[in-house]
Amino acid sequence: AQSVTQLGSHVSVSEGALVLLRCNYSSSVPPYLFWYVQYPNQGLQLLLKYTSAATLVKGINGFEAEFKKSETSFHLTKPSAHMSDAAEYFCAVRGDNAGNMLTFGGGTRLMVKP
Amino acid sequence: SQTIHQWPATLVQPVGSPLSLECTVEGTSNPNLYWYRQAAGRGLQLLFYSVGIGQISSEVPQNLSASRPQDRQFILSSKKLLLSDSGFYLCAWSQSGTTNEKLFFGSGTQLSVL
């Protein structure tokens, strides 16, 4: 079975500072990994995904994530935080269960201080 | 283009009352449909998924049920709500015939059971 752990349910950064949201996974099959973002009062939308091509994946809004097999990690980063980045971020792994359903982590709420 | 509609946006129900949340998708045919629940302080939990009309798979046992009376309609129901049913419910869809990698989410329903 697969699982996802997001370290830190809340992360606070200053505007312009580096954003680092941590995600570690376990999967019995080569993983497909995803980051979703949920802005206040909205549904989730896909930020980026890793599908066994390049290990550094670039997404929307300046975010990127690096797949590190040796560390079973897929951390999300952005060099400079913007106030509009304040949202909840979910890491997910495609499952090895029937139907390959996505398994989500617990989420990390990113707060950006002016 | 494809769109997903979910309603109502918020709902307050007493314990023991019935529930019906509706989700419809436009602009695609034979989508895979999902219901997720996001409980406060927790991640997303897959409740039900459907790969076709009348085909429902349940991921966790609970007092909720789902139905798919039409190709692009997915309904989440309960005969008697419990306090623990409170949470944020998200409907999602993905293209059929794929590995269900990319999910498109509705805007969610905030359910409060009092």
PDB file of C-alpha atoms in Angstrom:
ATOM      1  CA  ALA A   1       0.000   0.000   0.000  1.00  0.00           C
ATOM      2  CA  GLN A   2       1.082   3.547  -0.592  1.00  0.00           C
ATOM      3  CA  SER A   3       1.191   6.447   1.831  1.00  0.00           C
ATOM      4  CA  VAL A   4       2.187  10.095   1.911  1.00  0.00           C
ATOM      5  CA  THR A   5       3.552  12.105   4.821  1.00  0.00           C
ATOM      6  CA  GLN A   6       3.689  15.880   4.763  1.00  0.00           C
ATOM      7  CA  LEU A   7       5.897  17.251   7.517  1.00  0.00           C
ATOM      8  CA  GLY A   8       4.448  20.381   9.044  1.00  0.00           C
ATOM      9  CA  SER A   9       0.731  21.016   8.915  1.00  0.00           C
ATOM     10  CA  HIS A  10       1.437  24.781   8.977  1.00  0.00           C
ATOM     11  CA  VAL A  11       4.333  26.646   7.396  1.00  0.00           C
ATOM     12  CA  SER A  12       4.795  30.400   7.695  1.00  0.00           C
ATOM     13  CA  VAL A  13       7.210  32.403   5.524  1.00  0.00           C
ATOM     14  CA  SER A  14       7.796  36.053   4.814  1.00  0.00           C
ATOM     15  CA  GLU A  15       6.983  37.501   1.434  1.00  0.00           C
ATOM     16  CA  GLY A  16      10.001  37.057  -0.807  1.00  0.00           C
ATOM     17  CA  ALA A  17      11.436  34.178   1.231  1.00  0.00           C
ATOM     18  CA  LEU A  18      12.025  30.619   0.051  1.00  0.00           C
ATOM     19  CA  VAL A  19       9.075  28.248   0.256  1.00  0.00           C
ATOM     20  CA  LEU A  20       9.817  24.615   1.147  1.00  0.00           C
ATOM     21  CA  LEU A  21       6.977  22.162   1.711  1.00  0.00           C
ATOM     22  CA  ARG A  22       8.051  18.640   2.555  1.00  0.00           C
ATOM     23  CA  CYS A  23       6.571  15.419   1.243  1.00  0.00           C
ATOM     24  CA  ASN A  24       7.753  11.849   1.771  1.00  0.00           C
ATOM     25  CA  TYR A  25       6.052   8.859   0.231  1.00  0.00           C
ATOM     26  CA  SER A  26       6.015   5.102   0.293  1.00  0.00           C
ATOM     27  CA  SER A  27       4.906   3.001  -2.620  1.00  0.00           C
ATOM     28  CA  SER A  28       5.397  -0.590  -3.663  1.00  0.00           C
ATOM     29  CA  VAL A  29       5.466   0.425  -7.319  1.00  0.00           C
ATOM     30  CA  PRO A  30       7.404   3.172  -9.102  1.00  0.00           C
ATOM     31  CA  PRO A  31       5.529   6.237  -7.965  1.00  0.00           C
ATOM     32  CA  TYR A  32       3.701   8.935  -9.814  1.00  0.00           C
ATOM     33  CA  LEU A  33       3.674  11.958  -7.518  1.00  0.00           C
ATOM     34  CA  PHE A  34       1.572  15.092  -7.481  1.00  0.00           C
ATOM     35  CA  TRP A  35       1.209  18.403  -5.727  1.00  0.00           C
ATOM     36  CA  TYR A  36      -2.228  19.988  -5.542  1.00  0.00           C
ATOM     37  CA  VAL A  37      -3.089  23.452  -4.207  1.00  0.00           C
ATOM     38  CA  GLN A  38      -6.330  24.520  -2.570  1.00  0.00           C
ATOM     39  CA  TYR A  39      -6.960  28.249  -2.375  1.00  0.00           C
ATOM     40  CA  PRO A  40      -9.449  29.495   0.230  1.00  0.00           C
ATOM     41  CA  ASN A  41     -13.020  28.442  -0.483  1.00  0.00           C
ATOM     42  CA  GLN A  42     -12.032  26.652  -3.673  1.00  0.00           C
ATOM     43  CA  GLY A  43     -11.478  23.115  -4.822  1.00  0.00           C
ATOM     44  CA  LEU A  44      -8.082  21.624  -5.509  1.00  0.00           C
ATOM     45  CA  GLN A  45      -6.068  22.187  -8.633  1.00  0.00           C
ATOM     46  CA  LEU A  46      -2.993  20.438  -9.933  1.00  0.00           C
ATOM     47  CA  LEU A  47       0.308  22.282  -9.406  1.00  0.00           C
ATOM     48  CA  LEU A  48       2.666  19.732 -10.918  1.00  0.00           C
ATOM     49  CA  LYS A  49       3.271  16.029 -11.308  1.00  0.00           C
ATOM     50  CA  TYR A  50       6.170  13.615 -11.604  1.00  0.00           C
ATOM     51  CA  THR A  51       5.737  10.694 -13.974  1.00  0.00           C
ATOM     52  CA  SER A  52       9.226   9.132 -14.181  1.00  0.00           C
ATOM     53  CA  ALA A  53      10.643  11.586 -16.679  1.00  0.00           C
ATOM     54  CA  ALA A  54      12.848  14.438 -15.396  1.00  0.00           C
ATOM     55  CA  THR A  55      13.361  14.342 -11.638  1.00  0.00           C
ATOM     56  CA  LEU A  56      12.973  18.118 -11.356  1.00  0.00           C
ATOM     57  CA  VAL A  57       9.436  19.080 -12.238  1.00  0.00           C
ATOM     58  CA  LYS A  58       8.314  22.623 -12.873  1.00  0.00           C
ATOM     59  CA  GLY A  59       4.725  23.600 -12.209  1.00  0.00           C
ATOM     60  CA  ILE A  60       2.513  26.621 -12.329  1.00  0.00           C
ATOM     61  CA  ASN A  61       3.065  29.867 -10.417  1.00  0.00           C
ATOM     62  CA  GLY A  62       6.834  29.346 -10.147  1.00  0.00           C
ATOM     63  CA  PHE A  63       6.661  26.176  -8.061  1.00  0.00           C
ATOM     64  CA  GLU A  64       8.865  23.171  -8.654  1.00  0.00           C
ATOM     65  CA  ALA A  65       9.485  19.827  -6.992  1.00  0.00           C
ATOM     66  CA  GLU A  66      12.362  17.378  -7.101  1.00  0.00           C
ATOM     67  CA  PHE A  67      11.894  13.623  -6.985  1.00  0.00           C
ATOM     68  CA  LYS A  68      14.601  11.959  -4.880  1.00  0.00           C
ATOM     69  CA  LYS A  69      14.242   8.201  -4.934  1.00  0.00           C
ATOM     70  CA  SER A  70      16.976   7.607  -2.331  1.00  0.00           C
ATOM     71  CA  GLU A  71      15.139   9.845   0.123  1.00  0.00           C
ATOM     72  CA  THR A  72      11.623   8.854  -1.017  1.00  0.00           C
ATOM     73  CA  SER A  73      10.863  12.557  -1.131  1.00  0.00           C
ATOM     74  CA  PHE A  74       9.099  14.991  -3.410  1.00  0.00           C
ATOM     75  CA  HIS A  75       9.490  18.379  -1.723  1.00  0.00           C
ATOM     76  CA  LEU A  76       7.818  21.462  -3.196  1.00  0.00           C
ATOM     77  CA  THR A  77       9.796  24.685  -3.465  1.00  0.00           C
ATOM     78  CA  LYS A  78       9.466  28.234  -4.711  1.00  0.00           C
ATOM     79  CA  PRO A  79      12.383  30.686  -4.575  1.00  0.00           C
ATOM     80  CA  SER A  80      10.337  33.715  -3.547  1.00  0.00           C
ATOM     81  CA  ALA A  81       6.974  33.586  -1.791  1.00  0.00           C
ATOM     82  CA  HIS A  82       4.144  35.844  -2.843  1.00  0.00           C
ATOM     83  CA  MET A  83       1.122  36.768  -0.772  1.00  0.00           C
ATOM     84  CA  SER A  84      -1.083  34.999  -3.300  1.00  0.00           C
ATOM     85  CA  ASP A  85       0.684  31.697  -2.541  1.00  0.00           C
ATOM     86  CA  ALA A  86      -1.143  31.444   0.782  1.00  0.00           C
ATOM     87  CA  ALA A  87      -3.150  28.241   0.450  1.00  0.00           C
ATOM     88  CA  GLU A  88      -3.248  24.602   1.483  1.00  0.00           C
ATOM     89  CA  TYR A  89      -0.953  22.266  -0.404  1.00  0.00           C
ATOM     90  CA  PHE A  90      -1.435  18.525  -0.782  1.00  0.00           C
ATOM     91  CA  CYS A  91       1.082  15.957  -1.890  1.00  0.00           C
ATOM     92  CA  ALA A  92      -0.313  12.786  -3.454  1.00  0.00           C
ATOM     93  CA  VAL A  93       0.927   9.475  -4.814  1.00  0.00           C
ATOM     94  CA  ARG A  94      -0.790   7.328  -7.388  1.00  0.00           C
ATOM     95  CA  GLY A  95      -1.791   4.174  -5.658  1.00  0.00           C
ATOM     96  CA  ASP A  96      -0.945   0.583  -6.284  1.00  0.00           C
ATOM     97  CA  ASN A  97      -4.458  -0.358  -5.293  1.00  0.00           C
ATOM     98  CA  ALA A  98      -7.177  -1.316  -7.723  1.00  0.00           C
ATOM     99  CA  GLY A  99      -7.908   1.619  -9.969  1.00  0.00           C
ATOM    100  CA  ASN A 100      -4.673   3.420  -9.115  1.00  0.00           C
ATOM    101  CA  MET A 101      -6.445   5.937  -6.922  1.00  0.00           C
ATOM    102  CA  LEU A 102      -4.511   8.892  -5.595  1.00  0.00           C
ATOM    103  CA  THR A 103      -3.534   8.814  -1.924  1.00  0.00           C
ATOM    104  CA  PHE A 104      -3.185  12.273  -0.407  1.00  0.00           C
ATOM    105  CA  GLY A 105      -1.065  13.547   2.423  1.00  0.00           C
ATOM    106  CA  GLY A 106      -2.487  15.475   5.343  1.00  0.00           C
ATOM    107  CA  GLY A 107      -1.880  18.844   3.732  1.00  0.00           C
ATOM    108  CA  THR A 108       0.284  21.828   4.647  1.00  0.00           C
ATOM    109  CA  ARG A 109      -1.198  25.261   5.126  1.00  0.00           C
ATOM    110  CA  LEU A 110       1.184  27.906   3.817  1.00  0.00           C
ATOM    111  CA  MET A 111       0.928  31.362   5.362  1.00  0.00           C
ATOM    112  CA  VAL A 112       2.799  34.294   3.832  1.00  0.00           C
ATOM    113  CA  LYS A 113       3.592  37.283   6.023  1.00  0.00           C
ATOM    114  CA  PRO A 114       4.055  40.746   4.534  1.00  0.00           C
TER     115      PRO A 114
ATOM    116  CA  SER B   1     -14.084  22.772 -22.027  1.00  0.00           C
ATOM    117  CA  GLN B   2     -14.910  20.597 -19.099  1.00  0.00           C
ATOM    118  CA  THR B   3     -16.469  21.915 -15.921  1.00  0.00           C
ATOM    119  CA  ILE B   4     -17.544  20.363 -12.665  1.00  0.00           C
ATOM    120  CA  HIS B   5     -20.357  21.673 -10.515  1.00  0.00           C
ATOM    121  CA  GLN B   6     -20.945  20.769  -6.918  1.00  0.00           C
ATOM    122  CA  TRP B   7     -23.672  21.990  -4.600  1.00  0.00           C
ATOM    123  CA  PRO B   8     -24.573  23.219  -2.124  1.00  0.00           C
ATOM    124  CA  ALA B   9     -21.460  25.147  -1.097  1.00  0.00           C
ATOM    125  CA  THR B  10     -22.352  25.030   2.588  1.00  0.00           C
ATOM    126  CA  LEU B  11     -24.807  22.950   4.544  1.00  0.00           C
ATOM    127  CA  VAL B  12     -25.781  22.768   8.198  1.00  0.00           C
ATOM    128  CA  GLN B  13     -27.742  19.683   9.173  1.00  0.00           C
ATOM    129  CA  PRO B  14     -28.887  18.215  12.499  1.00  0.00           C
ATOM    130  CA  VAL B  15     -27.705  14.816  13.635  1.00  0.00           C
ATOM    131  CA  GLY B  16     -29.938  12.080  12.278  1.00  0.00           C
ATOM    132  CA  SER B  17     -31.125  14.033   9.258  1.00  0.00           C
ATOM    133  CA  PRO B  18     -30.621  12.814   5.682  1.00  0.00           C
ATOM    134  CA  LEU B  19     -28.009  14.142   3.260  1.00  0.00           C
ATOM    135  CA  SER B  20     -27.803  14.574  -0.471  1.00  0.00           C
ATOM    136  CA  LEU B  21     -24.871  16.265  -2.200  1.00  0.00           C
ATOM    137  CA  GLU B  22     -24.859  16.485  -5.957  1.00  0.00           C
ATOM    138  CA  CYS B  23     -22.051  16.742  -8.453  1.00  0.00           C
ATOM    139  CA  THR B  24     -22.268  17.069 -12.223  1.00  0.00           C
ATOM    140  CA  VAL B  25     -19.617  17.216 -14.908  1.00  0.00           C
ATOM    141  CA  GLU B  26     -19.969  18.908 -18.275  1.00  0.00           C
ATOM    142  CA  GLY B  27     -17.939  18.728 -21.440  1.00  0.00           C
ATOM    143  CA  THR B  28     -16.779  15.130 -21.225  1.00  0.00           C
ATOM    144  CA  SER B  29     -18.310  11.683 -21.417  1.00  0.00           C
ATOM    145  CA  ASN B  30     -17.858   8.587 -19.284  1.00  0.00           C
ATOM    146  CA  PRO B  31     -15.622  10.280 -16.711  1.00  0.00           C
ATOM    147  CA  ASN B  32     -14.316   8.575 -13.608  1.00  0.00           C
ATOM    148  CA  LEU B  33     -16.008  10.261 -10.646  1.00  0.00           C
ATOM    149  CA  TYR B  34     -14.897  10.542  -7.044  1.00  0.00           C
ATOM    150  CA  TRP B  35     -16.074  11.762  -3.652  1.00  0.00           C
ATOM    151  CA  TYR B  36     -13.391  12.861  -1.184  1.00  0.00           C
ATOM    152  CA  ARG B  37     -13.783  14.114   2.387  1.00  0.00           C
ATOM    153  CA  GLN B  38     -11.426  16.547   4.029  1.00  0.00           C
ATOM    154  CA  ALA B  39     -11.926  16.528   7.781  1.00  0.00           C
ATOM    155  CA  ALA B  40     -10.592  19.428   9.829  1.00  0.00           C
ATOM    156  CA  GLY B  41      -6.842  19.076  10.330  1.00  0.00           C
ATOM    157  CA  ARG B  42      -6.686  15.945   8.212  1.00  0.00           C
ATOM    158  CA  GLY B  43      -5.909  15.113   4.634  1.00  0.00           C
ATOM    159  CA  LEU B  44      -8.171  14.023   1.838  1.00  0.00           C
ATOM    160  CA  GLN B  45      -9.865  10.689   2.233  1.00  0.00           C
ATOM    161  CA  LEU B  46     -11.296   8.919  -0.793  1.00  0.00           C
ATOM    162  CA  LEU B  47     -14.853   7.843  -0.019  1.00  0.00           C
ATOM    163  CA  PHE B  48     -16.255   6.538  -3.292  1.00  0.00           C
ATOM    164  CA  TYR B  49     -15.297   6.271  -6.925  1.00  0.00           C
ATOM    165  CA  SER B  50     -17.195   5.291 -10.025  1.00  0.00           C
ATOM    166  CA  VAL B  51     -16.015   4.229 -13.463  1.00  0.00           C
ATOM    167  CA  GLY B  52     -19.485   4.113 -15.007  1.00  0.00           C
ATOM    168  CA  ILE B  53     -23.228   4.420 -14.491  1.00  0.00           C
ATOM    169  CA  GLY B  54     -24.346   2.317 -11.578  1.00  0.00           C
ATOM    170  CA  GLN B  55     -20.785   1.272 -10.725  1.00  0.00           C
ATOM    171  CA  ILE B  56     -19.733   2.440  -7.280  1.00  0.00           C
ATOM    172  CA  SER B  57     -16.722   1.369  -5.263  1.00  0.00           C
ATOM    173  CA  SER B  58     -16.374   2.243  -1.614  1.00  0.00           C
ATOM    174  CA  GLU B  59     -13.015   2.829  -0.025  1.00  0.00           C
ATOM    175  CA  VAL B  60     -14.051   3.046   3.611  1.00  0.00           C
ATOM    176  CA  PRO B  61     -17.041   1.673   5.519  1.00  0.00           C
ATOM    177  CA  GLN B  62     -19.358   4.393   6.840  1.00  0.00           C
ATOM    178  CA  ASN B  63     -22.939   5.513   6.910  1.00  0.00           C
ATOM    179  CA  LEU B  64     -22.576   7.304   3.583  1.00  0.00           C
ATOM    180  CA  SER B  65     -23.510   5.983   0.169  1.00  0.00           C
ATOM    181  CA  ALA B  66     -23.041   7.130  -3.401  1.00  0.00           C
ATOM    182  CA  SER B  67     -24.979   6.729  -6.593  1.00  0.00           C
ATOM    183  CA  ARG B  68     -24.415   7.481 -10.247  1.00  0.00           C
ATOM    184  CA  PRO B  69     -27.804   7.646 -11.925  1.00  0.00           C
ATOM    185  CA  GLN B  70     -26.450   9.310 -15.053  1.00  0.00           C
ATOM    186  CA  ASP B  71     -23.106   9.331 -16.831  1.00  0.00           C
ATOM    187  CA  ARG B  72     -22.049  12.714 -15.512  1.00  0.00           C
ATOM    188  CA  GLN B  73     -23.913  12.846 -12.212  1.00  0.00           C
ATOM    189  CA  PHE B  74     -22.580  11.639  -8.872  1.00  0.00           C
ATOM    190  CA  ILE B  75     -24.580  11.863  -5.663  1.00  0.00           C
ATOM    191  CA  LEU B  76     -23.405  11.443  -2.082  1.00  0.00           C
ATOM    192  CA  SER B  77     -26.109  10.478   0.404  1.00  0.00           C
ATOM    193  CA  SER B  78     -26.796   9.497   3.946  1.00  0.00           C
ATOM    194  CA  LYS B  79     -29.994   8.345   5.641  1.00  0.00           C
ATOM    195  CA  LYS B  80     -28.920   9.566   9.082  1.00  0.00           C
ATOM    196  CA  LEU B  81     -26.026  11.957   9.586  1.00  0.00           C
ATOM    197  CA  LEU B  82     -23.555  11.589  12.432  1.00  0.00           C
ATOM    198  CA  LEU B  83     -21.509  14.321  14.081  1.00  0.00           C
ATOM    199  CA  SER B  84     -18.403  12.704  12.621  1.00  0.00           C
ATOM    200  CA  ASP B  85     -19.745  13.300   9.112  1.00  0.00           C
ATOM    201  CA  SER B  86     -18.864  16.975   9.410  1.00  0.00           C
ATOM    202  CA  GLY B  87     -16.187  18.023   6.960  1.00  0.00           C
ATOM    203  CA  PHE B  88     -15.418  19.419   3.565  1.00  0.00           C
ATOM    204  CA  TYR B  89     -16.617  17.188   0.748  1.00  0.00           C
ATOM    205  CA  LEU B  90     -15.043  17.371  -2.668  1.00  0.00           C
ATOM    206  CA  CYS B  91     -16.257  15.843  -5.887  1.00  0.00           C
ATOM    207  CA  ALA B  92     -13.703  15.175  -8.615  1.00  0.00           C
ATOM    208  CA  TRP B  93     -13.449  13.671 -12.061  1.00  0.00           C
ATOM    209  CA  SER B  94     -10.737  12.256 -14.288  1.00  0.00           C
ATOM    210  CA  GLN B  95     -10.550  10.989 -17.841  1.00  0.00           C
ATOM    211  CA  SER B  96     -11.597   7.387 -18.244  1.00  0.00           C
ATOM    212  CA  GLY B  97      -9.227   4.852 -19.735  1.00  0.00           C
ATOM    213  CA  THR B  98      -6.182   6.441 -18.078  1.00  0.00           C
ATOM    214  CA  THR B  99      -4.345   5.830 -14.865  1.00  0.00           C
ATOM    215  CA  ASN B 100      -6.518   8.449 -13.182  1.00  0.00           C
ATOM    216  CA  GLU B 101      -3.534  10.679 -12.747  1.00  0.00           C
ATOM    217  CA  LYS B 102      -5.016  14.116 -13.031  1.00  0.00           C
ATOM    218  CA  LEU B 103      -8.060  14.934 -10.971  1.00  0.00           C
ATOM    219  CA  PHE B 104     -10.265  17.939 -11.518  1.00  0.00           C
ATOM    220  CA  PHE B 105     -12.006  19.038  -8.357  1.00  0.00           C
ATOM    221  CA  GLY B 106     -15.240  20.813  -7.673  1.00  0.00           C
ATOM    222  CA  SER B 107     -15.377  23.763  -5.301  1.00  0.00           C
ATOM    223  CA  GLY B 108     -16.505  21.636  -2.377  1.00  0.00           C
ATOM    224  CA  THR B 109     -19.306  21.481   0.159  1.00  0.00           C
ATOM    225  CA  GLN B 110     -18.707  22.456   3.778  1.00  0.00           C
ATOM    226  CA  LEU B 111     -20.986  20.206   5.843  1.00  0.00           C
ATOM    227  CA  SER B 112     -21.578  20.930   9.495  1.00  0.00           C
ATOM    228  CA  VAL B 113     -23.552  18.367  11.462  1.00  0.00           C
ATOM    229  CA  LEU B 114     -24.858  19.762  14.736  1.00  0.00           C
TER     230      LEU B 114
END
